[in-house]
Coordinates of C-alpha atoms in Angstrom, one line a residue:
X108 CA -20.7 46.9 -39.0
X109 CA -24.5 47.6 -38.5
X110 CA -26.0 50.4 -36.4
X111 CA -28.6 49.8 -34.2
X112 CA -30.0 52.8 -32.2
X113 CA -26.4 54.2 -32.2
X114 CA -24.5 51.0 -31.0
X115 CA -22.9 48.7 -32.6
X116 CA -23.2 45.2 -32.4
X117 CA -20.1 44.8 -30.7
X118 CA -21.2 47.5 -28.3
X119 CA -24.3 45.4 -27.9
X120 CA -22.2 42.8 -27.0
X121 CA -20.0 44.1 -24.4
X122 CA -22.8 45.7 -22.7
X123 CA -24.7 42.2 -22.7
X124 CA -20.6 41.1 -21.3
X125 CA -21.2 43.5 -18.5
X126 CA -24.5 43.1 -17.6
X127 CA -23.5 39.1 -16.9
X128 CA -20.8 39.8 -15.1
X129 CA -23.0 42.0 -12.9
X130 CA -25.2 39.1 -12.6
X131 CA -23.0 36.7 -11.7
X132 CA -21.2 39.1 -8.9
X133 CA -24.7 39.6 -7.5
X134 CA -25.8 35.9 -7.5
X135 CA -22.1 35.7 -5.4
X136 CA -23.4 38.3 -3.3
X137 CA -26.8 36.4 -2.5
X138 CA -24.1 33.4 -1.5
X139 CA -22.4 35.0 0.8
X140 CA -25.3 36.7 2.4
X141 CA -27.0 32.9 2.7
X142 CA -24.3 32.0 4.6
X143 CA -24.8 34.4 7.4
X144 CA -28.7 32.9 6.9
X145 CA -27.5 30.0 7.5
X146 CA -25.5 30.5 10.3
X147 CA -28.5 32.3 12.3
X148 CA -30.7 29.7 11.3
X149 CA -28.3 27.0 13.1
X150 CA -27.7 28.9 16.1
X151 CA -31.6 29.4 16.6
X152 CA -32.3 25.8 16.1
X153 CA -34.6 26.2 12.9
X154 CA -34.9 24.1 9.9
X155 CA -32.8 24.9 6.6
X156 CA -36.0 24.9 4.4
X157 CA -38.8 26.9 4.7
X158 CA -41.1 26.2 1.6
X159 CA -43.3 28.9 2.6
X160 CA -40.9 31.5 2.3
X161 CA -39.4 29.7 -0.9
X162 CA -43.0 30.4 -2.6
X163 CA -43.0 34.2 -1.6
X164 CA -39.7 34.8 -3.0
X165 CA -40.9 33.2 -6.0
X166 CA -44.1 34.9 -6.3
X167 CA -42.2 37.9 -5.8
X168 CA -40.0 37.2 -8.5
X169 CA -42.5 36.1 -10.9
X170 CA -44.5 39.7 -10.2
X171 CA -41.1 41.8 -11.0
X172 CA -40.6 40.0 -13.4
X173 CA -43.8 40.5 -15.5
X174 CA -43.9 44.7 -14.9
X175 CA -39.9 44.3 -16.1
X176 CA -41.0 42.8 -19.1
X177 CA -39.2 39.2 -18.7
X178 CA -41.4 35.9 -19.1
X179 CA -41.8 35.2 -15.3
X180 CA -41.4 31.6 -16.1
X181 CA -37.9 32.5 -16.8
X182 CA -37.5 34.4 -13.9
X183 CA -38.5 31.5 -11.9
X184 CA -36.3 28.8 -13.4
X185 CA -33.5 31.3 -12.6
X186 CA -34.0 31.8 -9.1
X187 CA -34.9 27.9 -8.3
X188 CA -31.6 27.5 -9.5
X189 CA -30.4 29.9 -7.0
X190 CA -32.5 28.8 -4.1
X191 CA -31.0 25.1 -4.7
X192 CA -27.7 26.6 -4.7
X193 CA -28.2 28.4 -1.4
X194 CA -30.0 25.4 0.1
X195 CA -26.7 23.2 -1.0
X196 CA -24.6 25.9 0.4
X197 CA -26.0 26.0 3.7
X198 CA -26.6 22.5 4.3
X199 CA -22.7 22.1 3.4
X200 CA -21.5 24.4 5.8
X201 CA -24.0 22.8 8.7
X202 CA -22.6 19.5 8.2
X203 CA -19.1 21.4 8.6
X204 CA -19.8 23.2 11.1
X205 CA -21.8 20.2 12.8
X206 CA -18.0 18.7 13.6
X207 CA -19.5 15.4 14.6
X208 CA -16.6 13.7 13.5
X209 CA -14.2 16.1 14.8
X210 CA -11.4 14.0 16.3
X211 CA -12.9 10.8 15.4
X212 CA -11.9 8.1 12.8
X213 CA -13.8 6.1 9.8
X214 CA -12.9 3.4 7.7
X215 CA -15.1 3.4 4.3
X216 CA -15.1 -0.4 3.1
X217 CA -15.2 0.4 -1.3
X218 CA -14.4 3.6 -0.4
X219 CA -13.1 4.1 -3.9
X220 CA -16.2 2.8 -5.8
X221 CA -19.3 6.0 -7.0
X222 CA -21.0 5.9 -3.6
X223 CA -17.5 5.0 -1.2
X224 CA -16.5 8.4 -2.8
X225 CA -19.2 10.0 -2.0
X226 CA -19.1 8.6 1.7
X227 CA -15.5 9.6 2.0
X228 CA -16.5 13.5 1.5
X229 CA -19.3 13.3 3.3
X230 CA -17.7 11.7 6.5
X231 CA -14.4 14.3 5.6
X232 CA -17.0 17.0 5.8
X233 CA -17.6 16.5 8.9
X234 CA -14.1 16.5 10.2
X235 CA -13.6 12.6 10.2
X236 CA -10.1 11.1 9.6
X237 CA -11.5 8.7 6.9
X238 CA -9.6 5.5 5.3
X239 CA -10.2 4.2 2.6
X240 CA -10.1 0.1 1.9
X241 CA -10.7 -1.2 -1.6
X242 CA -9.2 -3.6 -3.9
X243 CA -9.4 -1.1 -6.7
X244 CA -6.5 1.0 -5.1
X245 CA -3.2 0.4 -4.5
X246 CA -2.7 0.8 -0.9
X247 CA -0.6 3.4 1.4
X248 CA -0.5 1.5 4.3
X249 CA -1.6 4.5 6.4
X250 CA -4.9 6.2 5.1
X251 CA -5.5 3.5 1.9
X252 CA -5.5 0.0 1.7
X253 CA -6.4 -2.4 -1.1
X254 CA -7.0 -5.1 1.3
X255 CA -9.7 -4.1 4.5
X256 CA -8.5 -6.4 6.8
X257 CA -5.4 -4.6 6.5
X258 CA -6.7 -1.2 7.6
X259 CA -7.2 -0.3 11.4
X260 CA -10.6 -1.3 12.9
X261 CA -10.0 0.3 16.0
X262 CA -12.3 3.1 14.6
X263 CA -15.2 5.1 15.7
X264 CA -16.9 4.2 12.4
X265 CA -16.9 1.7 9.4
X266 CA -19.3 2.2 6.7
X267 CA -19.1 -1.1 4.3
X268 CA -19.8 -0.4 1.0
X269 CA -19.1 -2.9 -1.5
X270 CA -21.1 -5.2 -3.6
X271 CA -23.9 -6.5 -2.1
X272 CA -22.7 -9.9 -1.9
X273 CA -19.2 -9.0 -0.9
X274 CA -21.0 -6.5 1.5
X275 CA -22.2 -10.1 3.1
X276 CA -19.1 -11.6 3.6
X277 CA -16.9 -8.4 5.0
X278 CA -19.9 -8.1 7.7
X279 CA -20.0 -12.0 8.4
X280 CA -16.1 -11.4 9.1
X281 CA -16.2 -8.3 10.9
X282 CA -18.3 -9.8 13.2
X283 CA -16.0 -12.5 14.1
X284 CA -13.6 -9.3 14.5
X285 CA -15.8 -7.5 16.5
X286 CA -14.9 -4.0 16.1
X287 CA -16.3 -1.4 18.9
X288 CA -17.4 1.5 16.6
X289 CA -20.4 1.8 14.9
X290 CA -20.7 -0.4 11.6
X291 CA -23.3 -0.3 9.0
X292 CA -23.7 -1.2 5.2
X293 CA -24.9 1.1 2.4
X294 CA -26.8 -2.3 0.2
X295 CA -29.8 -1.3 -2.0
X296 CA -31.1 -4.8 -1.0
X297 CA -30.6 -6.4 2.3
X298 CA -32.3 -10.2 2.1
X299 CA -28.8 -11.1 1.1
X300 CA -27.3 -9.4 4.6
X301 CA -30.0 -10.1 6.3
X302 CA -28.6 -12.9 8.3
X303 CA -25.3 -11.6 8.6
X304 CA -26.5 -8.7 10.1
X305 CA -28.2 -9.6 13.1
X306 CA -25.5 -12.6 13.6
X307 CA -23.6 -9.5 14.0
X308 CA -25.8 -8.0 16.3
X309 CA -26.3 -10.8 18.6
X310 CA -22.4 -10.9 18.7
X311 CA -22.4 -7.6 20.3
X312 CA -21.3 -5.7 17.4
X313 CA -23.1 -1.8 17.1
X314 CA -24.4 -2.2 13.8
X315 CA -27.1 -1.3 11.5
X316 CA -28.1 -0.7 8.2
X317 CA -28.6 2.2 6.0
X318 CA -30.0 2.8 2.2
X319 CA -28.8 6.5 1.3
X320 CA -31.6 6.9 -1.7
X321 CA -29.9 9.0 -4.2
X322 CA -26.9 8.6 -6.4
X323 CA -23.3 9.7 -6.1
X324 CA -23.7 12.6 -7.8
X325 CA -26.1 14.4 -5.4
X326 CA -24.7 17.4 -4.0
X327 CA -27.8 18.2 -2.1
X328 CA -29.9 16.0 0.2
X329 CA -33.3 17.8 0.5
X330 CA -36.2 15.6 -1.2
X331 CA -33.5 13.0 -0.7
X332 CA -34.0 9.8 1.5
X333 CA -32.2 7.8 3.9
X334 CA -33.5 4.8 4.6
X335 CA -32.2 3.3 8.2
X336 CA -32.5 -0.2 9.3
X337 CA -32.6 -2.1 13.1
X338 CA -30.8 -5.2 13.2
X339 CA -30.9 -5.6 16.7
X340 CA -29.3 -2.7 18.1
X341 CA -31.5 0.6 18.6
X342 CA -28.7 2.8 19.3
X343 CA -26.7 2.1 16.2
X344 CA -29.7 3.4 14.3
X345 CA -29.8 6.2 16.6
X346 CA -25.7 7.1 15.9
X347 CA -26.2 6.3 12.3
X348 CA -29.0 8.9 12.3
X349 CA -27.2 11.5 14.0
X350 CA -24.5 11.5 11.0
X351 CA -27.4 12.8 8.7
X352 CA -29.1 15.1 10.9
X353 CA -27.7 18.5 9.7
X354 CA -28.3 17.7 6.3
X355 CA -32.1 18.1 4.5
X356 CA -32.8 14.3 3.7
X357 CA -35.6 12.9 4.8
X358 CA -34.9 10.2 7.7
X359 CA -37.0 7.2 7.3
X360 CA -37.2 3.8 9.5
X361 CA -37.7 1.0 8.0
X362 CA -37.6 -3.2 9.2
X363 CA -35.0 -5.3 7.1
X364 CA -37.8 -7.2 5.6
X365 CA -40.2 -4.2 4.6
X366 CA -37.1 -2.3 3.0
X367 CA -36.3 -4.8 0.3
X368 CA -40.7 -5.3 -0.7
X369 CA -40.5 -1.5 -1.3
X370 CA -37.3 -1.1 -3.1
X371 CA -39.2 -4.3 -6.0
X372 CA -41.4 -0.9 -6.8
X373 CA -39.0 2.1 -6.5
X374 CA -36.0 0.9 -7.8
X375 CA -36.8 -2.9 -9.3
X376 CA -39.7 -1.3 -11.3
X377 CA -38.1 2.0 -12.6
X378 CA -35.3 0.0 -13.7
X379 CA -36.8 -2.3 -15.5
X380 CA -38.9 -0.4 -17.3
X381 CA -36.0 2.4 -18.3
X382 CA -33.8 -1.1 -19.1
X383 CA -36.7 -2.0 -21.1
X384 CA -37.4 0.8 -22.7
X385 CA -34.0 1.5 -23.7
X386 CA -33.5 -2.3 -25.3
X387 CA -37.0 -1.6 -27.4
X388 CA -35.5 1.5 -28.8
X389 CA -32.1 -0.8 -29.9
X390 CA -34.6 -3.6 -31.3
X391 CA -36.8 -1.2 -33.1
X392 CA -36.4 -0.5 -37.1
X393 CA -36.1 3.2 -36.9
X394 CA -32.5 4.9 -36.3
X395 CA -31.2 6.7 -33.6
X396 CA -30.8 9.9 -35.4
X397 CA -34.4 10.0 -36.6
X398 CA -35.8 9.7 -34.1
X399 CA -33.0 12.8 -32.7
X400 CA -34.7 14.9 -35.4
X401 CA -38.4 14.7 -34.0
X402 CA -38.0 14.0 -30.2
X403 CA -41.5 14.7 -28.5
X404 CA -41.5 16.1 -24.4
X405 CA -42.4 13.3 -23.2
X406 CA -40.2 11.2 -25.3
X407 CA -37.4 12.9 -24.3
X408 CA -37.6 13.0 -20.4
X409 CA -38.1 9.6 -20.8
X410 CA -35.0 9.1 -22.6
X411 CA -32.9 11.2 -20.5
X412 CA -34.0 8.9 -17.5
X413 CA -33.1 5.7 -19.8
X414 CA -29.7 7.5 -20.4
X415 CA -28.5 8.2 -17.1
X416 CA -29.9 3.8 -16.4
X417 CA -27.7 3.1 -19.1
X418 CA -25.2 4.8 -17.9
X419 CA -25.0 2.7 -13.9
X420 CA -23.3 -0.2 -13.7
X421 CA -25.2 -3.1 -15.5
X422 CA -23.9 -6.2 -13.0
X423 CA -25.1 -3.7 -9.9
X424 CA -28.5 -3.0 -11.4
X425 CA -28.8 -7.1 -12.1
X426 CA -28.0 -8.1 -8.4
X427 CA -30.6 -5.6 -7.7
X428 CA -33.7 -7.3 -9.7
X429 CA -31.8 -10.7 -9.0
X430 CA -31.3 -10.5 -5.3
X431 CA -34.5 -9.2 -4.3
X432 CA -36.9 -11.4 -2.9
X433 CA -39.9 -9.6 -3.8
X434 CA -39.0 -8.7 -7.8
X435 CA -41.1 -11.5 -8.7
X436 CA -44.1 -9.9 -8.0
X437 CA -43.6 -6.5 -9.3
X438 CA -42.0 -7.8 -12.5
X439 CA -45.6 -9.8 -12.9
X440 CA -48.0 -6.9 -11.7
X441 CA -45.8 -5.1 -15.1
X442 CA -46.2 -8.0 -17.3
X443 CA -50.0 -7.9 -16.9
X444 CA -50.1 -4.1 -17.3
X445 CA -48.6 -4.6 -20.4
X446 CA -50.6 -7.1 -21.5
X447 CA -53.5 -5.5 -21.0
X448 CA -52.4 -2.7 -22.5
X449 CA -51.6 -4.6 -25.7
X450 CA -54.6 -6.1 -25.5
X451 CA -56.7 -2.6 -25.1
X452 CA -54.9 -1.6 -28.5
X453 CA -54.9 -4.4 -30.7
X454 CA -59.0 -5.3 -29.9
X455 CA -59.7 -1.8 -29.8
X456 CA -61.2 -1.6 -26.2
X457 CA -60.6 2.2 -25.3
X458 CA -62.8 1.4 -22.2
X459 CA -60.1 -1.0 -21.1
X460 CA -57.3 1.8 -21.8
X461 CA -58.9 4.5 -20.7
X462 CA -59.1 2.5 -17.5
X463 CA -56.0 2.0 -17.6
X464 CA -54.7 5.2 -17.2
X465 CA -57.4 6.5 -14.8
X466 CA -55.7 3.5 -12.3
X467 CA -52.4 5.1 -13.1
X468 CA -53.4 8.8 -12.6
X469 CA -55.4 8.2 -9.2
X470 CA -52.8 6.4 -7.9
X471 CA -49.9 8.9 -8.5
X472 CA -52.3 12.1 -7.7
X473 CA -52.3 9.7 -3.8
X474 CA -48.7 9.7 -4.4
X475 CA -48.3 13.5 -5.1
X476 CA -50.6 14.4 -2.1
X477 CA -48.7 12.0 0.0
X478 CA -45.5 13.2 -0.8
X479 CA -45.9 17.2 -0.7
X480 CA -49.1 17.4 1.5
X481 CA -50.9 19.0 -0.8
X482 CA -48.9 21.4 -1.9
X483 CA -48.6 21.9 -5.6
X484 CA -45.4 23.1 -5.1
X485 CA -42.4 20.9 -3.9

């Protein structure tokens, strides 16, 4: 075996062992003592984030880093990982330790569909009983049931979360029920509940609804959103709130009819194009694994974005362009970008696509400055 100053390579290697077991035992370390953060944080009634302090630990890093001799760009992808960990960590244990639903029950309506599952942890989290209804399962009879009209509505909470349409009808009959806990649906459009929703509200029912926006596979909420929705009842929105409030997403109050004009442009339009985008590549005359050879940046990201569209379920993302009222108009503001953008190319007017992009980057510079307040970090 080859020498290298003395050591071996297999020396090398289980000193390289070591060293990462000593990394991970400190990054466990740094958990437990962002627990106890945590926990003072909560008891003084301060906020889980603190960008500022975020930017001097990185700063800090990134100086250490260069007088150690590591790239400090490495050094800072390493500890963002950590501070997300520690940020999930802590917002997990103050929804625990929030015990809002501590002696209370909920009934998840598709609890056993991506984002029912997701509800179900999150309402178990916080020390609800939670059953589950959904014709996917076969029922218990005590906390599952294949059937919802079979499960107990004599709960301080049912979240309904089925297909949108199917979301329309369960409401419609629940308020002919008229169950006294709070009620609200999880829809990514609501014209299609829309009526149901405040029949139920004029029927007395406490009910609302909600738009969680981020997928089932978030584990933490900050630079999340949840959208919340009156439908005649102000302190439904006010309960449905107070579930989300010792977690980092963003609370935001919207009207029913505002909601589904916004969602044309952040979900009909990123859709479509990644749908798009992903059914150009299929049509096109170059293969798959040439194009796997010479992937660009940019061409990647973009495809990693098309991959994880692909991935959702196609009839979900169709009653989601189809249902909404608005997707007319955004699908037509995109059909004369790209027309205009074929037209720039194949006449050869760079003034025309240079414009172009210039309306594109002011707008999403607004959109930065918007979203972080300036800051050019998150």
């Amino acid at each position: 075996m080859t020498e290298q100053n003395g050591k071996s390579l297999e020396a090398l290697r289980d000193e390289l062992d070591r060293i990462d077991r000593e990394l991970v035992e400190r990054a466990a370390e740094r958990q437990r003592i962002v627990s106890e953060i945590g926990r003072i944080k909560k008891s003084a009634g301060r906020q889980l984030r603190d960008f500022r302090r975020e930017r001097q630990v990185l700063d800090g890093v990134r100086a250490h880093a260069a007088d150690s001799g590591l790239d400090p760009d490495v050094a800072e992808r390493l500890l963002t990982t950590l501070i997300e960990a520690s940020l999930t960590r802590q917002e997990t244990e103050r929804v625990a330790l929030s015990a809002r639903g501590e002696g209370r029950r909920a009934l998840v309506v598709g609890g056993a569909g991506r984002m029912g599952r997701w509800l179900v942890r999150f309402l178990d989290s916080q020390g609800f009983d939670v059953t589950v209804a959904d014709a996917a399962v076969d029922g218990d009879g005590v906390n599952v049931f294949s059937d919802w009209r079979e499960a107990p509505l004599d709960v301080d909470l049912i979240v309904v979360a089925a297909p949108i349409d199917a979301s329309r009808r369960i409401i419609e009959e629940l308020a002919l029920l008229r169950p006294a806990g709070l009620l609200f649906d999880v829809a990514s459009i609501k014209a299609p509940l829309v009526g149901a929703l405040r029949r139920a509200a004029e029927a007395g029912l406490k009910i609302c609804s909600v738009h969680p926006m981020f997928g089932p596979d978030t584990r933490l909420l900050a630079g999340h959103h949840v959208l919340l929705a009156d439908c005649g009842n102000a302190g439904a929105v006010r309960q449905a709130r107070a579930l989300f409030d010792e977690t980092m997403a963003a609370l935001v109050e919207v009207s029913l009819d505002e909601h589904d004009r916004l969602m044309a442009w952040v979900l009909g339009l990123s859709h479509a194009l990644n749908v798009a985008f992903g059914a150009a590549l299929a049509d096109s005359d170059v293969g798959a694994d040439q194009l796997a050879a010479i992937s660009s940046t940019t061409f990647q990201r973009q495809l990693d974005i098309a991959t994880d569209v692909a991935a959702e379920n196609p009839e979900l993302y169709f009653e989601i362009q189809r249902l909404n009222p608005y997707e007319g108009t955004m699908l037509a503001a995109l059909r004369r970008s790209l027309e205009t953008l074929e037209a720039s190319v194949l006449e050869g007017d760079s003034k025309s696509f240079v414009g172009l992009m210039q309306r594109g980057a002011d707008w999403t510079e607004r959109h930065r400055v918007a979203r972080t307040g300036g800051r050019d970090d998150d």
